[in-house]
Coordinates of C-alpha atoms in Angstrom, one line a residue:
M1 CA 9.3 18.5 -18.0
A2 CA 7.8 19.7 -20.7
I3 CA 4.1 19.2 -22.1
I4 CA 4.3 18.2 -25.7
G5 CA 1.6 18.4 -28.5
N6 CA -2.2 19.3 -29.1
P7 CA -3.8 16.1 -28.6
T8 CA -7.6 15.4 -29.5
P9 CA -9.9 12.4 -29.2
G10 CA -9.3 11.6 -32.9
N11 CA -5.9 10.1 -34.6
D12 CA -3.0 12.5 -33.7
L13 CA 0.4 12.1 -34.5
I14 CA 2.6 13.7 -31.9
L15 CA 6.5 13.9 -31.7
G16 CA 8.3 14.8 -28.5
D17 CA 11.3 16.6 -28.3
A18 CA 15.2 16.2 -26.8
A19 CA 13.5 17.4 -23.7
N20 CA 11.8 15.0 -20.6
N21 CA 8.3 15.1 -22.3
F22 CA 5.1 13.9 -20.7
I23 CA 2.7 12.9 -23.9
D24 CA -1.3 12.1 -23.2
A25 CA -2.5 11.4 -26.8
L26 CA -6.0 11.1 -25.0
A27 CA -8.5 8.6 -27.3
G28 CA -8.1 7.5 -31.0
D29 CA -5.6 5.6 -33.1
D30 CA -2.4 7.8 -31.7
T31 CA 1.5 7.7 -33.3
V32 CA 3.5 9.2 -30.4
N33 CA 7.2 9.7 -30.8
G34 CA 9.0 10.7 -27.9
N35 CA 12.4 11.4 -29.3
G36 CA 15.5 12.2 -26.8
G37 CA 14.9 12.7 -23.1
D38 CA 13.1 10.9 -20.1
D39 CA 9.6 10.4 -21.9
S40 CA 6.1 9.8 -20.2
L41 CA 3.6 8.5 -23.1
L42 CA 0.1 7.9 -22.8
G43 CA -2.0 6.2 -25.6
G44 CA -5.5 6.7 -24.0
L45 CA -8.3 4.6 -25.9
G46 CA -7.5 3.3 -29.5
N47 CA -5.0 1.5 -30.8
D48 CA -1.7 3.2 -30.1
Q49 CA 2.0 3.1 -31.2
L50 CA 4.2 4.6 -28.6
L51 CA 7.7 5.1 -29.2
G52 CA 10.0 6.2 -26.4
A53 CA 13.5 6.4 -28.7
V54 CA 16.3 7.6 -26.2
G55 CA 16.2 8.0 -22.7
N56 CA 14.6 5.8 -19.7
D57 CA 10.8 6.4 -21.0
T58 CA 7.7 5.5 -19.0
L59 CA 4.8 4.0 -22.3
I60 CA 1.4 2.9 -21.1
G61 CA -0.8 2.0 -24.0
G62 CA -3.8 2.1 -21.7
G63 CA -7.2 0.5 -23.8
G64 CA -7.0 -0.9 -27.3
N65 CA -4.4 -3.2 -29.2
D66 CA -1.2 -0.9 -28.9
V67 CA 2.1 -1.3 -30.1
L68 CA 4.7 -0.3 -27.5
V69 CA 8.5 0.3 -27.9
G70 CA 10.9 1.4 -25.1
D71 CA 14.3 2.3 -27.7
I72 CA 15.0 2.9 -31.0
F73 CA 16.9 -0.2 -32.1
G74 CA 20.0 -0.7 -30.2
G75 CA 18.7 1.5 -27.7
T76 CA 19.8 1.0 -24.0
G77 CA 17.5 3.2 -22.1
N78 CA 15.9 1.3 -18.9
D79 CA 12.2 1.6 -19.9
S80 CA 8.8 1.1 -18.5
L81 CA 6.0 -0.5 -20.4
N82 CA 2.1 -1.1 -19.3
G83 CA 0.1 -2.1 -22.2
G84 CA -3.0 -1.9 -20.7
A85 CA -6.1 -3.4 -21.7
G86 CA -6.1 -5.1 -25.2
D87 CA -4.0 -6.8 -27.6
D88 CA -0.6 -5.4 -27.2
V89 CA 2.8 -5.5 -28.5
L90 CA 5.9 -4.6 -26.3
N91 CA 9.4 -4.5 -27.0
G92 CA 11.7 -2.4 -24.4
G93 CA 15.0 -2.6 -25.9
L94 CA 18.2 -3.5 -24.8
G95 CA 17.9 -2.0 -21.3
A96 CA 16.7 -3.2 -17.9
D97 CA 13.0 -2.5 -18.8
T98 CA 9.8 -3.4 -16.9
I99 CA 7.5 -4.7 -19.0
A100 CA 3.5 -5.7 -18.3
G101 CA 1.2 -6.4 -20.9
G102 CA -1.6 -6.1 -18.6
P103 CA -5.2 -7.9 -19.4
G104 CA -5.5 -9.1 -23.7
N105 CA -2.9 -11.5 -25.6
D106 CA 0.2 -9.4 -25.5
T107 CA 2.8 -10.1 -27.6
Y108 CA 6.7 -9.3 -26.1
S109 CA 10.0 -8.8 -27.8
V110 CA 13.1 -10.0 -25.5
G111 CA 15.8 -7.2 -25.6
S112 CA 17.9 -8.0 -22.6
L113 CA 17.9 -10.5 -20.6
N114 CA 18.0 -7.8 -17.6
A115 CA 14.0 -7.2 -18.5
T116 CA 11.2 -8.0 -16.3
F117 CA 8.4 -9.0 -17.4
I118 CA 5.4 -8.8 -15.7
E119 CA 1.7 -10.6 -16.3
Q120 CA -1.0 -11.1 -14.0
A121 CA -3.1 -14.9 -14.0
N122 CA -5.6 -15.1 -16.6
E123 CA -5.0 -12.2 -18.5
G124 CA -4.8 -13.3 -21.9
N125 CA -3.1 -15.8 -23.8
D126 CA 0.6 -14.1 -24.3
I127 CA 3.8 -15.0 -26.3
V128 CA 7.4 -14.0 -25.8
N129 CA 9.7 -13.6 -28.8
S130 CA 13.3 -14.2 -27.9
P131 CA 16.5 -14.0 -30.2
I132 CA 18.3 -14.9 -27.0
S133 CA 18.2 -18.1 -24.4
F134 CA 15.0 -17.3 -22.2
T135 CA 12.9 -18.9 -19.5
L136 CA 9.4 -17.7 -19.7
P137 CA 8.3 -15.7 -16.4
N138 CA 5.1 -16.7 -14.6
N139 CA 1.4 -16.1 -16.2
I140 CA 3.1 -16.3 -19.9
E141 CA 1.8 -18.8 -22.0
R142 CA 3.8 -19.1 -25.3
L143 CA 7.7 -18.7 -26.3
T144 CA 9.2 -18.6 -30.1
L145 CA 12.8 -18.3 -30.5
V146 CA 13.7 -16.0 -33.5
G147 CA 17.1 -15.5 -35.3
T148 CA 19.4 -18.1 -36.1
A149 CA 21.8 -18.8 -32.8
N150 CA 21.6 -21.8 -31.1
I151 CA 19.7 -20.9 -28.2
N152 CA 17.2 -22.4 -25.7
G153 CA 14.2 -22.2 -24.4
T154 CA 12.4 -22.8 -21.1
G155 CA 8.7 -22.8 -19.7
N156 CA 6.9 -22.4 -16.7
A157 CA 4.3 -24.3 -14.7
L158 CA 1.5 -23.5 -17.2
G159 CA 0.5 -25.7 -20.3
N160 CA 3.1 -24.0 -22.6
S161 CA 3.6 -23.3 -26.3
I162 CA 7.2 -23.7 -27.1
L163 CA 8.4 -22.8 -30.8
G164 CA 12.2 -23.4 -31.3
N165 CA 14.3 -21.7 -35.0
A166 CA 16.0 -23.1 -37.5
A167 CA 18.9 -23.8 -35.1
N168 CA 20.0 -26.3 -32.7
N169 CA 17.7 -26.0 -29.6
S170 CA 17.2 -27.2 -26.4
L171 CA 13.4 -27.1 -25.0
S172 CA 12.1 -27.9 -21.6
G173 CA 8.3 -27.6 -21.3
L174 CA 8.4 -28.3 -17.0
A175 CA 5.1 -28.6 -15.6
G176 CA 2.1 -28.3 -17.6
D177 CA 0.9 -29.9 -20.6
D178 CA 3.0 -28.7 -23.3
T179 CA 3.2 -28.5 -26.9
I180 CA 7.0 -27.9 -28.3
N181 CA 8.4 -27.7 -31.7
G182 CA 11.7 -28.6 -32.4
L183 CA 11.8 -26.9 -36.3
D184 CA 14.9 -27.3 -37.9
G185 CA 18.4 -28.2 -36.5
N186 CA 19.4 -30.7 -34.0
D187 CA 17.4 -30.0 -30.9
T188 CA 16.6 -31.3 -27.8
L189 CA 13.0 -31.5 -26.4
N190 CA 12.0 -32.1 -22.7
G191 CA 8.5 -32.1 -21.8
G192 CA 9.1 -32.4 -18.3
D193 CA 5.9 -32.9 -15.9
G194 CA 2.3 -33.7 -17.8
I195 CA 0.8 -34.4 -21.0
D196 CA 2.9 -33.0 -23.7
I197 CA 3.6 -33.3 -27.6
L198 CA 6.5 -33.0 -28.5
N199 CA 7.7 -32.4 -32.5
G200 CA 11.2 -32.9 -33.5
N201 CA 10.5 -31.8 -36.9
N202 CA 13.8 -31.6 -39.3
G203 CA 17.2 -32.4 -37.3
D204 CA 18.5 -35.8 -35.4
D205 CA 16.5 -34.7 -32.0
I206 CA 16.4 -36.3 -28.9
L207 CA 13.0 -36.5 -27.4
N208 CA 12.6 -36.5 -23.8
G209 CA 8.3 -36.6 -22.6
G210 CA 9.2 -37.2 -18.8
A211 CA 6.0 -37.9 -16.5
G212 CA 3.0 -37.8 -18.1
N213 CA 1.4 -39.7 -21.0
D214 CA 3.1 -37.6 -24.1
V215 CA 2.6 -37.9 -27.7
I216 CA 6.2 -37.9 -29.3
N217 CA 6.7 -37.4 -33.1
G218 CA 10.3 -37.1 -34.3
G219 CA 10.0 -35.9 -37.5
A220 CA 12.6 -36.2 -40.2
G221 CA 16.0 -37.2 -39.3
I222 CA 17.6 -39.7 -37.2
D223 CA 15.7 -39.2 -33.6
R224 CA 16.2 -40.8 -30.2
V225 CA 13.3 -40.6 -27.6
K226 CA 14.4 -40.6 -24.0
V227 CA 11.8 -42.0 -21.1
N228 CA 12.7 -42.2 -17.7
A229 CA 10.3 -45.3 -16.9
V230 CA 9.0 -45.5 -13.3
G231 CA 7.2 -48.7 -12.9
S232 CA 7.9 -52.8 -12.9
N233 CA 7.4 -53.5 -16.3
I234 CA 8.3 -51.2 -19.7
V235 CA 7.5 -52.4 -23.3
L236 CA 8.8 -50.6 -25.8
T237 CA 6.9 -50.9 -29.7
N238 CA 7.7 -49.1 -32.4
T239 CA 4.7 -46.6 -31.6
S240 CA 4.2 -46.9 -28.1
V241 CA 6.2 -47.0 -24.7
T242 CA 3.9 -48.7 -22.2
G243 CA 4.5 -48.8 -18.2
E244 CA 2.8 -47.0 -15.7
G245 CA 1.5 -44.9 -18.3
V246 CA 1.7 -44.9 -22.1
D247 CA 3.8 -42.3 -24.7
S248 CA 2.7 -42.6 -28.1
L249 CA 5.4 -42.5 -30.7
N250 CA 6.0 -41.7 -34.3
G251 CA 8.9 -41.3 -36.5
I252 CA 11.4 -42.6 -33.7
E253 CA 14.4 -44.2 -34.7
N254 CA 16.7 -45.0 -31.6
A255 CA 15.0 -45.0 -27.9
E256 CA 16.8 -44.5 -24.6
L257 CA 14.5 -46.1 -21.5
F258 CA 15.7 -45.9 -17.9
V259 CA 14.1 -47.1 -15.0
F260 CA 14.3 -45.6 -11.7
Q261 CA 13.1 -46.5 -8.3
S262 CA 13.7 -45.8 -4.9
N263 CA 14.3 -49.4 -3.7
N264 CA 15.0 -52.7 -5.6
I265 CA 11.9 -53.1 -7.0
P266 CA 12.5 -55.1 -10.5
G267 CA 12.3 -52.8 -13.3
N268 CA 11.6 -54.8 -16.5
I269 CA 12.0 -53.6 -20.0
D270 CA 11.1 -55.4 -23.0
A271 CA 11.7 -53.8 -26.7
S272 CA 12.1 -56.5 -28.6
A273 CA 8.9 -55.5 -30.5
F274 CA 10.9 -52.1 -31.6
T275 CA 12.5 -52.5 -35.0
L276 CA 13.6 -49.3 -36.2
G277 CA 16.9 -48.6 -34.7
S278 CA 19.1 -48.9 -31.8
V279 CA 18.0 -48.9 -28.1
T280 CA 19.9 -48.0 -25.0
L281 CA 18.4 -49.6 -21.8
D282 CA 19.6 -48.8 -18.4
G283 CA 17.7 -51.1 -15.3
G284 CA 18.8 -48.9 -12.4
I285 CA 18.7 -50.8 -9.2
G286 CA 17.2 -54.2 -8.6
S287 CA 17.2 -57.4 -10.7
N288 CA 16.1 -56.2 -13.9
V289 CA 15.0 -58.0 -17.4
L290 CA 16.1 -56.3 -20.3
I291 CA 15.5 -57.4 -23.8
G292 CA 16.9 -55.3 -26.5
G293 CA 15.4 -54.8 -30.4
S294 CA 16.8 -55.6 -34.1
G295 CA 19.3 -52.7 -33.6
N296 CA 22.7 -52.4 -32.0
D297 CA 21.2 -52.0 -28.5
F298 CA 22.9 -50.8 -25.2
L299 CA 21.8 -53.0 -22.0
D300 CA 22.7 -52.1 -18.8
G301 CA 21.4 -53.8 -15.4
E302 CA 23.8 -52.1 -13.2
G303 CA 23.0 -53.4 -9.8
A304 CA 21.8 -57.3 -8.8
N305 CA 21.4 -60.2 -11.1
D306 CA 20.1 -59.3 -14.0
T307 CA 19.0 -60.8 -17.4
L308 CA 20.1 -59.2 -20.4
T309 CA 19.2 -60.4 -23.6
G310 CA 20.7 -58.4 -26.5
G311 CA 18.1 -59.8 -29.6
S312 CA 19.6 -59.7 -33.0
G313 CA 21.6 -56.8 -33.9
D314 CA 25.6 -56.0 -32.4
D315 CA 24.4 -55.1 -29.1
T316 CA 26.7 -54.2 -25.6
L317 CA 25.7 -55.9 -22.7
N318 CA 26.8 -54.7 -19.3
G319 CA 25.7 -56.7 -16.4
G320 CA 26.9 -54.7 -13.8
S321 CA 27.4 -56.1 -10.4
G322 CA 25.6 -59.3 -9.4
N323 CA 25.7 -62.8 -10.9
D324 CA 24.2 -61.8 -14.4
L325 CA 23.0 -64.1 -17.1
L326 CA 23.7 -62.8 -20.5
T327 CA 22.5 -63.8 -23.8
G328 CA 23.6 -61.3 -26.9
G329 CA 21.8 -63.3 -29.6
A330 CA 22.3 -63.0 -33.2
G331 CA 25.1 -60.0 -34.6
A332 CA 28.4 -59.2 -33.4
D333 CA 27.8 -58.6 -29.2
R334 CA 30.2 -57.3 -26.8
F335 CA 30.0 -58.1 -23.2
L336 CA 31.5 -55.2 -21.6
Y337 CA 33.1 -55.0 -18.0
E338 CA 33.9 -51.6 -16.8
T339 CA 33.2 -50.5 -12.9
G340 CA 35.3 -47.3 -12.9
R341 CA 37.9 -48.8 -10.5
A342 CA 40.2 -51.6 -9.8
F343 CA 39.0 -55.0 -9.8
I344 CA 36.9 -56.1 -6.6
A345 CA 35.1 -59.2 -7.6
S346 CA 31.9 -58.2 -5.6
D347 CA 32.0 -55.2 -8.1
V348 CA 31.7 -57.3 -11.2
G349 CA 30.0 -60.7 -9.9
L350 CA 29.9 -64.6 -11.9
D351 CA 27.9 -63.5 -15.2
T352 CA 27.2 -66.5 -17.1
V353 CA 26.9 -65.8 -20.6
T354 CA 24.9 -67.9 -23.4
S355 CA 25.4 -68.4 -27.3
F356 CA 29.0 -67.0 -27.1
S357 CA 30.1 -66.8 -30.6
V358 CA 33.9 -66.9 -30.8
S359 CA 33.8 -65.9 -34.5
S360 CA 31.9 -62.6 -33.6
D361 CA 31.4 -62.0 -30.1
K362 CA 33.8 -60.2 -27.9
F363 CA 34.5 -59.4 -24.2
V364 CA 35.4 -56.4 -23.5
L365 CA 37.6 -55.0 -20.6
S366 CA 38.3 -51.6 -19.1
K367 CA 41.9 -51.0 -18.3
K368 CA 41.0 -49.1 -15.3
T369 CA 39.0 -52.2 -13.5
F370 CA 41.6 -54.9 -15.3
D371 CA 44.2 -52.2 -14.1
T372 CA 47.1 -55.2 -14.3
L373 CA 46.8 -55.7 -17.9
I374 CA 49.9 -54.1 -20.1
T375 CA 47.7 -54.6 -23.4
A376 CA 46.8 -51.0 -24.7
A377 CA 43.4 -50.0 -24.8
G378 CA 42.3 -50.4 -28.2
G379 CA 43.9 -53.4 -29.0
T380 CA 43.1 -57.2 -28.6
L381 CA 44.4 -58.6 -25.5
L382 CA 48.1 -60.2 -25.9
S383 CA 48.5 -63.5 -26.3
S384 CA 51.0 -63.4 -23.3
E385 CA 48.3 -62.3 -20.7
F386 CA 46.2 -65.0 -22.0
E387 CA 46.3 -68.8 -21.6
V388 CA 43.8 -71.8 -21.9
V389 CA 43.4 -74.4 -19.6
D390 CA 41.6 -77.7 -19.0
S391 CA 41.5 -77.9 -15.1
F392 CA 40.7 -75.5 -12.4
I393 CA 44.0 -76.2 -10.9
E394 CA 45.9 -75.0 -13.9
Q395 CA 43.8 -71.9 -13.6
F396 CA 44.8 -71.5 -10.6
S397 CA 48.3 -72.1 -10.9
S398 CA 48.7 -69.7 -14.5
N399 CA 50.7 -66.9 -14.8
A400 CA 48.5 -65.8 -17.5
K401 CA 46.4 -62.6 -16.3
I402 CA 43.3 -63.9 -18.1
T403 CA 42.6 -67.6 -18.4
Y404 CA 39.9 -69.4 -19.6
N405 CA 39.0 -73.0 -18.9
R406 CA 37.6 -74.5 -21.9
V407 CA 36.1 -77.8 -20.2
S408 CA 33.9 -75.4 -17.3
G409 CA 34.1 -72.5 -19.6
D410 CA 35.1 -70.4 -16.8
L411 CA 36.7 -67.1 -17.8
S412 CA 38.7 -65.1 -15.0
F413 CA 40.9 -62.3 -14.1
N414 CA 44.7 -63.2 -12.1
R415 CA 45.2 -59.8 -10.8
N416 CA 48.8 -60.4 -10.2
G417 CA 49.8 -63.5 -12.2
S418 CA 48.1 -66.1 -10.4
I419 CA 45.6 -66.8 -7.9
L420 CA 47.4 -69.6 -5.4
V421 CA 50.8 -69.4 -6.7
G422 CA 52.7 -66.8 -6.1
G423 CA 49.7 -64.4 -6.3
D424 CA 48.0 -62.4 -3.5
A425 CA 44.5 -64.2 -4.0
E426 CA 43.4 -60.8 -6.0
G427 CA 41.0 -61.3 -9.0
G428 CA 38.6 -64.0 -9.6
F429 CA 36.0 -66.0 -12.2
I430 CA 34.0 -63.2 -14.3
A431 CA 32.0 -65.2 -16.6
D432 CA 30.8 -68.9 -17.0
L433 CA 30.3 -69.5 -20.6
N434 CA 29.0 -73.6 -20.4
P435 CA 26.9 -73.2 -17.2
G436 CA 25.8 -76.6 -16.6
N437 CA 29.0 -77.8 -17.7
V438 CA 27.8 -79.7 -20.3
A439 CA 30.4 -81.6 -22.0
G440 CA 31.9 -80.3 -25.4
G441 CA 29.7 -77.2 -24.4
A442 CA 32.1 -74.5 -23.8
P443 CA 33.1 -72.5 -26.9
L444 CA 37.0 -72.3 -27.9
L445 CA 37.5 -68.7 -26.8
S446 CA 40.9 -67.2 -27.7
A447 CA 42.9 -64.0 -27.0
S448 CA 41.5 -62.7 -29.8
N449 CA 38.0 -62.7 -28.3
I450 CA 38.9 -60.1 -25.9
R451 CA 39.4 -56.4 -26.6
I452 CA 40.7 -54.2 -24.1
V453 CA 39.1 -50.5 -23.8
A454 CA 40.5 -47.5 -21.5

C-alpha cells in the first residue's frame, strides 16, 4: 500500500493514485481524494472532505464536521465510513457499505439497501436522506425521502421525524412520539404507538394516528382519518376523536373508525357531530351502537345485536349477524346483506328496519349469499323472483325467492322457491319493516327496492 502526500497540520489538498493508498491528512480542514484503488483515508482533526472514489475504501473522518463519500457517483465499491466526532455527512455510494456516524448530528445519504448503518444511542440527532424506500436503523432519529419516486419510509422505536417527498408515500412512525409530514402526493401516514403529529399537507391523504393522543392535520385535499379506537364509547366531531384518549383533528373531510376488542364489550361510536364528509364505522364484535354523521356513511355492526343509525346522507348499513336495529335516516340509504357465503339464517339474523322510504331506499342483497337468485349482479331484482303477500301462510307457500308481507312488514328469502311447500326449509326472514305490527305501518315494498350485487 502506497503512503501518499506530505500532510501538514494545515489545510491540505491530497490526491491519491490508482494504487491502494494510505493517506493520513493530520489536522486542518483537508480535502483528500483517493482516486482508484482500495484506499484508507484519515481526516484527522478539522472539517475534512474525504472521497474514496473507485474501489473498496475505508474513510475515517476523525474530529470535526466531515464530509465522507465512499464512491464517485454511480460507484459500487464496498466502503467503510466512520465519521468520528462532529456533524458529519456520509455517503457510501451504491455498494454494500458499512457507515458509522459517531458522536454528533450526522447526515447519511442512502445509495443502496445493502448498506449497514451503525449509530450508537445518544450520539446526536441524526438524519437519513433516501431516494429509495427505507426503514430507519436503531438510534437514528430523522428520515427524509428525496427524489420523485413513489417510495415509503418507516421509523424505529425512537420519536422520529419523517418527511415524504412530492410523490405518493406511505410513512410509518412505529413506536415513539413521531412527527410525520406527507408533503405533496396522496400519502398514507401511520403514527403507530406514542403521541404523534401527522401532517398530510397537499394531496388526498389517509392518516392513521394509532395508539396515543395524536394531533392529525389533513392539509389540502380530501383526507381521511383512520382510528383504531379501543374503548366503549367513541365520539367523533369535526375537530377530535375521543375515547380512551383524545385525538385532535384539523382539515379532515372523511373518517374511518374501527373498534377492536378482545371480548364482547360493546363498542359505541357516535359520529353525529361530524359534518365535513363521510365516515366508516366498524363496531367489531359485541353489541354496538353506531351513529353516522351528515355525509354518505358506511356502518358495519358485524357480530351480535347492533343498533345502527345512518343520519342524514346516503348511507349504507350492514348489521352483520345478529338481530339488529337499522335506521337509515334522511337520504337514499342502502341496507346491505352480505355474509361471504351461501345463505344461513344465523349469519344474517332478523333485522328491524325503521323509516324505510320506498321512494329512495334499497335493500342490497349479495348474490353470493342469496345464491339461488337468477337476477344478475348489478341489477334490480326481477319481478318474477319477488312477490308481495298478505299473510304468513301466503309467504310460506309462495314460489318467489323473495317475499314481502305488506301487513306484517316481514321480508324473507325462500332459497328453493318456498319454505314449506315444495322446498327444503332453507331460508328465513331477514328484515321486519313494521316493528310492532302497526296497522298500515308497513311500507309498500316492490322489487324495485331490491338491488343485487356480486
